Tab-separated table of C-alpha atoms and ligand atoms in Angstrom:
chain	number	residue	atom	x	y	z
A	1	UNK	CA	45.325	5.826	2.975
A	2	UNK	CA	42.044	7.297	1.780
A	3	UNK	CA	41.284	10.923	2.484
A	4	UNK	CA	37.796	12.291	2.872
A	5	UNK	CA	36.498	15.779	2.192
A	6	UNK	CA	33.327	17.305	3.539
A	7	UNK	CA	31.692	16.959	0.130
A	8	UNK	CA	32.318	13.201	-0.013
A	9	UNK	CA	29.441	10.763	0.230
A	10	UNK	CA	30.808	7.335	1.053
A	11	UNK	CA	29.030	4.073	0.254
A	12	UNK	CA	30.457	0.929	1.864
A	13	UNK	CA	29.317	-2.515	0.705
A	14	UNK	CA	30.408	-5.394	2.912
A	15	UNK	CA	30.279	-9.125	2.268
A	16	UNK	CA	31.070	-12.304	4.123
A	17	UNK	CA	34.812	-11.586	4.033
A	18	UNK	CA	34.477	-8.732	6.537
A	19	UNK	CA	33.282	-11.245	9.147
A	20	UNK	CA	35.724	-14.026	8.207
A	21	UNK	CA	38.317	-12.938	10.775
A	22	UNK	CA	35.546	-13.063	13.391
A	23	UNK	CA	35.122	-16.783	12.705
A	24	UNK	CA	32.007	-16.684	10.519
A	25	UNK	CA	32.556	-18.778	7.379
A	26	UNK	CA	32.228	-17.196	3.953
A	27	UNK	CA	30.007	-18.813	1.312
A	28	UNK	CA	32.415	-19.473	-1.534
A	29	UNK	CA	36.023	-20.591	-1.575
A	30	UNK	CA	37.843	-22.994	0.718
A	31	UNK	CA	35.798	-23.683	3.850
A	32	UNK	CA	32.829	-21.806	2.369
A	33	UNK	CA	29.282	-22.725	3.435
A	34	UNK	CA	28.216	-23.545	-0.118
A	35	UNK	CA	30.831	-26.320	-0.204
A	36	UNK	CA	28.854	-28.190	2.476
A	37	UNK	CA	25.273	-27.120	1.836
A	38	UNK	CA	23.245	-26.847	-1.346
A	39	UNK	CA	21.618	-23.440	-1.777
A	40	UNK	CA	18.473	-24.985	-3.234
A	41	UNK	CA	18.068	-27.212	-0.131
A	42	UNK	CA	18.493	-24.562	2.569
A	43	UNK	CA	18.255	-21.027	1.157
A	44	UNK	CA	15.406	-20.764	-1.321
A	45	UNK	CA	11.588	-20.496	-1.194
A	46	UNK	CA	11.505	-23.967	-2.752
A	47	UNK	CA	13.599	-25.356	0.130
A	48	UNK	CA	11.259	-23.719	2.647
A	49	UNK	CA	8.172	-25.301	1.088
A	50	UNK	CA	9.825	-28.689	0.742
A	51	UNK	CA	11.575	-29.043	4.114
A	52	UNK	CA	11.223	-26.104	6.541
A	53	UNK	CA	12.828	-28.124	9.368
A	54	UNK	CA	16.015	-28.533	7.331
A	55	UNK	CA	16.012	-24.810	6.584
A	56	UNK	CA	15.674	-24.025	10.307
A	57	UNK	CA	18.427	-26.516	11.098
A	58	UNK	CA	20.737	-24.570	8.753
A	59	UNK	CA	19.806	-21.140	10.148
A	60	UNK	CA	19.935	-22.409	13.745
A	61	UNK	CA	23.503	-23.585	13.080
A	62	UNK	CA	24.302	-20.148	11.658
A	63	UNK	CA	22.700	-18.424	14.673
A	64	UNK	CA	24.859	-20.528	16.970
A	65	UNK	CA	28.065	-19.634	15.086
A	66	UNK	CA	27.184	-15.935	14.861
A	67	UNK	CA	26.234	-15.728	18.561
A	68	UNK	CA	29.792	-16.657	19.490
A	69	UNK	CA	31.411	-14.164	17.095
A	70	UNK	CA	32.866	-10.800	18.039
A	71	UNK	CA	33.563	-7.843	15.720
A	72	UNK	CA	37.083	-7.521	14.302
A	73	UNK	CA	39.163	-4.381	13.516
A	74	UNK	CA	37.411	-3.961	10.133
A	75	UNK	CA	33.995	-3.641	11.795
A	76	UNK	CA	35.412	-1.217	14.368
A	77	UNK	CA	37.105	0.910	11.688
A	78	UNK	CA	33.786	1.294	9.855
A	79	UNK	CA	31.957	2.204	13.064
A	80	UNK	CA	34.536	4.908	13.762
A	81	UNK	CA	34.244	6.185	10.206
A	82	UNK	CA	30.498	6.589	10.744
A	83	UNK	CA	31.219	8.841	13.729
A	84	UNK	CA	33.684	10.935	11.765
A	85	UNK	CA	31.621	11.302	8.579
A	86	UNK	CA	28.346	11.768	10.468
A	87	UNK	CA	25.544	11.367	7.935
A	88	UNK	CA	27.887	11.024	4.962
A	89	UNK	CA	28.544	7.293	5.282
A	90	UNK	CA	26.092	4.652	4.063
A	91	UNK	CA	26.887	1.074	5.120
A	92	UNK	CA	25.125	-1.637	3.158
A	93	UNK	CA	25.907	-5.199	4.142
A	94	UNK	CA	25.069	-8.486	2.498
A	95	UNK	CA	25.812	-10.104	5.843
A	96	UNK	CA	23.052	-11.310	8.105
A	97	UNK	CA	25.173	-11.251	11.272
A	98	UNK	CA	25.088	-8.235	13.615
A	99	UNK	CA	28.829	-7.601	13.922
A	100	UNK	CA	28.670	-4.089	12.421
A	101	UNK	CA	26.125	-3.151	15.095
A	102	UNK	CA	28.162	-4.861	17.835
A	103	UNK	CA	31.140	-2.737	16.759
A	104	UNK	CA	29.041	0.412	17.199
A	105	UNK	CA	27.685	1.119	13.707
A	106	UNK	CA	24.220	2.605	14.072
A	107	UNK	CA	22.996	2.865	10.483
A	108	UNK	CA	23.474	-0.399	8.648
A	109	UNK	CA	21.235	-1.603	5.839
A	110	UNK	CA	21.010	-5.398	5.742
A	111	UNK	CA	20.047	-6.063	2.134
A	112	UNK	CA	19.951	-9.858	2.639
A	113	UNK	CA	18.106	-9.765	5.960
A	114	UNK	CA	19.099	-10.426	9.550
A	115	UNK	CA	19.975	-13.726	11.164
A	116	UNK	CA	18.516	-12.742	14.538
A	117	UNK	CA	15.110	-11.804	13.181
A	118	UNK	CA	12.207	-13.990	12.060
A	119	UNK	CA	8.871	-13.332	10.432
A	120	UNK	CA	5.659	-15.091	9.457
A	121	UNK	CA	5.647	-16.629	5.988
A	122	UNK	CA	1.932	-15.874	5.615
A	123	UNK	CA	0.739	-12.695	7.340
A	124	UNK	CA	2.158	-9.182	7.316
A	125	UNK	CA	3.263	-8.932	10.940
A	126	UNK	CA	6.622	-7.149	10.932
A	127	UNK	CA	9.848	-9.141	11.493
A	128	UNK	CA	10.720	-9.578	15.179
A	129	UNK	CA	13.908	-10.204	17.191
A	130	UNK	CA	14.487	-13.929	17.535
A	131	UNK	CA	17.686	-15.679	18.602
A	132	UNK	CA	16.060	-19.065	19.251
A	133	UNK	CA	17.375	-22.288	17.775
A	134	UNK	CA	14.718	-24.369	16.035
A	135	UNK	CA	16.471	-27.632	15.510
A	136	UNK	CA	14.936	-31.076	15.141
A	137	UNK	CA	13.233	-32.612	17.041
A	138	UNK	CA	11.687	-29.149	17.615
A	139	UNK	CA	8.791	-28.323	15.339
A	140	UNK	CA	8.798	-25.323	13.028
A	141	UNK	CA	7.344	-22.426	15.054
A	142	UNK	CA	3.934	-21.040	14.109
A	143	UNK	CA	2.539	-17.521	14.009
A	144	UNK	CA	-0.755	-16.874	15.765
A	145	UNK	CA	-2.305	-16.619	12.275
A	146	UNK	CA	-1.325	-20.253	11.660
A	147	UNK	CA	1.480	-19.435	9.209
A	148	UNK	CA	4.995	-20.720	9.703
A	149	UNK	CA	7.708	-18.560	11.257
A	150	UNK	CA	10.653	-18.308	8.849
A	151	UNK	CA	14.086	-16.697	9.067
A	152	UNK	CA	14.090	-12.997	8.038
A	153	UNK	CA	16.539	-13.705	5.236
A	154	UNK	CA	16.505	-12.868	1.533
A	155	UNK	CA	16.705	-16.262	-0.131
A	156	UNK	CA	17.778	-16.959	-3.692
A	157	UNK	CA	14.905	-15.982	-5.959
A	158	UNK	CA	13.650	-13.295	-3.523
A	159	UNK	CA	14.086	-9.531	-3.802
A	160	UNK	CA	16.701	-7.965	-1.473
A	161	UNK	CA	15.527	-5.485	1.155
A	162	UNK	CA	15.769	-1.676	1.021
A	163	UNK	CA	16.727	-1.421	-2.656
A	164	UNK	CA	15.180	2.055	-3.095
A	165	UNK	CA	17.252	3.457	-0.226
A	166	UNK	CA	20.359	1.654	-1.505
A	167	UNK	CA	20.124	2.996	-5.076
A	168	UNK	CA	19.434	6.484	-3.750
A	169	UNK	CA	22.687	6.302	-1.738
A	170	UNK	CA	24.562	4.859	-4.728
A	171	UNK	CA	23.368	7.740	-6.893
A	172	UNK	CA	24.801	10.215	-4.381
A	173	UNK	CA	28.096	8.552	-3.562
A	174	UNK	CA	31.495	9.938	-4.528
A	175	UNK	CA	33.504	7.096	-2.984
A	176	UNK	CA	32.438	3.450	-3.152
A	177	UNK	CA	34.258	0.892	-0.989
A	178	UNK	CA	33.515	-2.844	-1.221
A	179	UNK	CA	34.975	-5.142	1.417
A	180	UNK	CA	35.147	-8.936	1.362
A	181	UNK	CA	32.616	-9.802	-1.302
A	182	UNK	CA	33.251	-12.106	-4.255
A	183	UNK	CA	31.316	-9.939	-6.717
A	184	UNK	CA	29.149	-12.726	-8.106
A	185	UNK	CA	25.759	-12.290	-6.407
A	186	UNK	CA	23.384	-9.749	-7.940
A	187	UNK	CA	22.300	-7.056	-7.526
A	188	UNK	CA	25.187	-6.214	-5.146
A	189	UNK	CA	27.803	-7.321	-7.681
A	190	UNK	CA	26.638	-4.554	-10.043
A	191	UNK	CA	26.652	-1.685	-7.515
A	192	UNK	CA	30.233	-0.816	-8.481
A	193	UNK	CA	29.320	-0.653	-12.188
A	194	UNK	CA	26.367	1.581	-11.251
A	195	UNK	CA	28.712	4.221	-9.793
A	196	UNK	CA	31.782	3.616	-11.992
A	197	UNK	CA	32.926	6.642	-13.971
A	198	UNK	CA	31.684	9.204	-11.448
A	199	UNK	CA	32.857	7.775	-8.102
A	200	UNK	CA	36.198	6.474	-6.908
A	201	UNK	CA	35.784	2.726	-6.429
A	202	UNK	CA	37.876	0.728	-3.977
A	203	UNK	CA	37.956	-2.994	-3.189
A	204	UNK	CA	39.456	-4.589	-0.055
A	205	UNK	CA	39.941	-8.350	0.267
A	206	UNK	CA	42.586	-11.058	-0.035
A	207	UNK	CA	41.948	-11.685	-3.736
A	208	UNK	CA	40.463	-9.807	-6.656
A	209	UNK	CA	36.670	-10.187	-6.844
A	210	UNK	CA	34.948	-11.399	-10.035
A	211	UNK	CA	34.022	-7.771	-10.843
A	212	UNK	CA	37.545	-6.405	-10.187
A	213	UNK	CA	37.702	-4.679	-13.581
A	214	UNK	CA	35.004	-2.218	-12.446
A	215	UNK	CA	37.107	-0.957	-9.505
A	216	UNK	CA	39.618	1.860	-9.806
A	217	UNK	CA	41.700	0.382	-6.940
A	218	UNK	CA	41.982	-3.039	-5.297
A	219	UNK	CA	43.829	-3.360	-1.973
A	220	UNK	CA	44.658	-7.022	-1.451
A	221	UNK	CA	44.752	-8.345	2.111
A	222	UNK	CA	42.517	-9.250	5.031
A	223	UNK	CA	39.875	-6.662	5.875
A	224	UNK	CA	40.893	-6.532	9.546
A	225	UNK	CA	44.448	-5.679	8.557
A	226	UNK	CA	43.957	-3.472	5.485
A	227	UNK	CA	40.835	-1.467	6.301
A	228	UNK	CA	41.939	0.274	9.531
A	229	UNK	CA	45.092	1.510	7.748
A	230	UNK	CA	43.217	2.494	4.614
A	231	UNK	CA	40.682	4.497	6.610
A	232	UNK	CA	43.550	6.304	8.272
A	233	UNK	CA	44.790	5.676	11.803
A	234	UNK	CA	41.289	5.669	13.123
B	301	LIG	P1	31.430	-14.923	-0.724
B	301	LIG	O1	31.622	-16.108	0.152
B	301	LIG	O2	30.917	-15.142	-2.086
B	301	LIG	O3	32.794	-14.137	-0.856
B	301	LIG	C1	33.567	-13.816	0.272
B	301	LIG	C2	34.709	-12.942	-0.165
B	301	LIG	O4	35.412	-12.589	1.021
B	301	LIG	C3	35.697	-13.627	-1.100
B	301	LIG	O5	35.938	-12.799	-2.212
B	301	LIG	C4	36.974	-13.761	-0.259
B	301	LIG	O6	38.153	-13.551	-1.022
B	301	LIG	C5	36.796	-12.632	0.725
B	301	LIG	N1	37.492	-12.816	2.006
B	301	LIG	C6	37.829	-13.951	2.664
B	301	LIG	N2	38.473	-13.675	3.804
B	301	LIG	C7	38.537	-12.320	3.902
B	301	LIG	C8	39.087	-11.405	4.849
B	301	LIG	N3	39.711	-11.814	5.956
B	301	LIG	N4	38.953	-10.088	4.591
B	301	LIG	C9	38.341	-9.635	3.473
B	301	LIG	N5	37.810	-10.449	2.550
B	301	LIG	C10	37.903	-11.769	2.749
B	301	LIG	O7	30.509	-13.911	0.110
B	301	LIG	P2	29.621	-12.696	-0.415
B	301	LIG	O8	30.230	-12.044	-1.596
B	301	LIG	O9	29.299	-11.874	0.765
B	301	LIG	O10	23.555	-14.468	0.090
B	301	LIG	O11	28.328	-13.472	-0.876
B	301	LIG	C11	27.233	-12.751	-1.325
B	301	LIG	C12	25.975	-13.483	-0.983
B	301	LIG	O12	26.057	-14.827	-1.472
B	301	LIG	C13	25.747	-13.669	0.503
B	301	LIG	O13	25.149	-12.559	1.113
B	301	LIG	C14	24.856	-14.865	0.557
B	301	LIG	C15	25.603	-15.727	-0.426
B	301	LIG	O14	24.945	-16.764	-1.004
B	301	LIG	C16	22.454	-15.073	0.554
B	301	LIG	O15	22.493	-16.010	1.322
B	301	LIG	C17	21.209	-14.488	0.030
């Protein structure tokens, strides 16, 4: 069990594994999304320019799956930790679902965007809430400026969101906890190396991530089973 002192600043990085027990597929590994879809066909600026309807078909499928999902004990444990640590917990997720928020987390940074938001690919109107499914034969929706409405997602080749805020929190943290992320996608995979040497670094997931050597401790098991215990009878 981890213990927290009032001087601790806790940074939690979550990946697809934290939502796996809620029924949302991970990307890599058995049953992973990237076994059935090619990144360059559905999750890149190139894909968007070449076939935006196919991109929307992929994200509409993901919206449908995520709409049916409910938070699991790992999401709830993190929401409770936020209440206990007040402003001393920073949750950064690579996930585009809203299960942290559904569990009650109020301050979550979505570095790879949000599945239930869209934005114009041309003008600077801010992203807006959007749970619609845009599947063929539906046309790709248009902004009033004439641009195409795209998912508010960080695609491969694009810069993740909120990096200034994220690195500021990393620079302050004394305890870094990564949950359910394979440790291969940058820049998130290097967050642990950024804090290593001055912060305690903990990984939770069923197998060691690719960057396991940078962690001081790895707790192997499912997030929904390990995390509530690790965070202490919450
Ligand atoms: P991955 O699919 O790469 O890795 C998921 C991790 O979750 C693996 O290490 C699994 O071992 C672990 N896992 C599986 N079940 C789990 C469970 N019940 N509890 C805890 N862990 C479990 O997903 P990410 O590392 O999140 O980006 O992927 C990072 C980024 O790559 C994603 O945000 C996405 C993807 O391509 C974009 O789409 C931009």
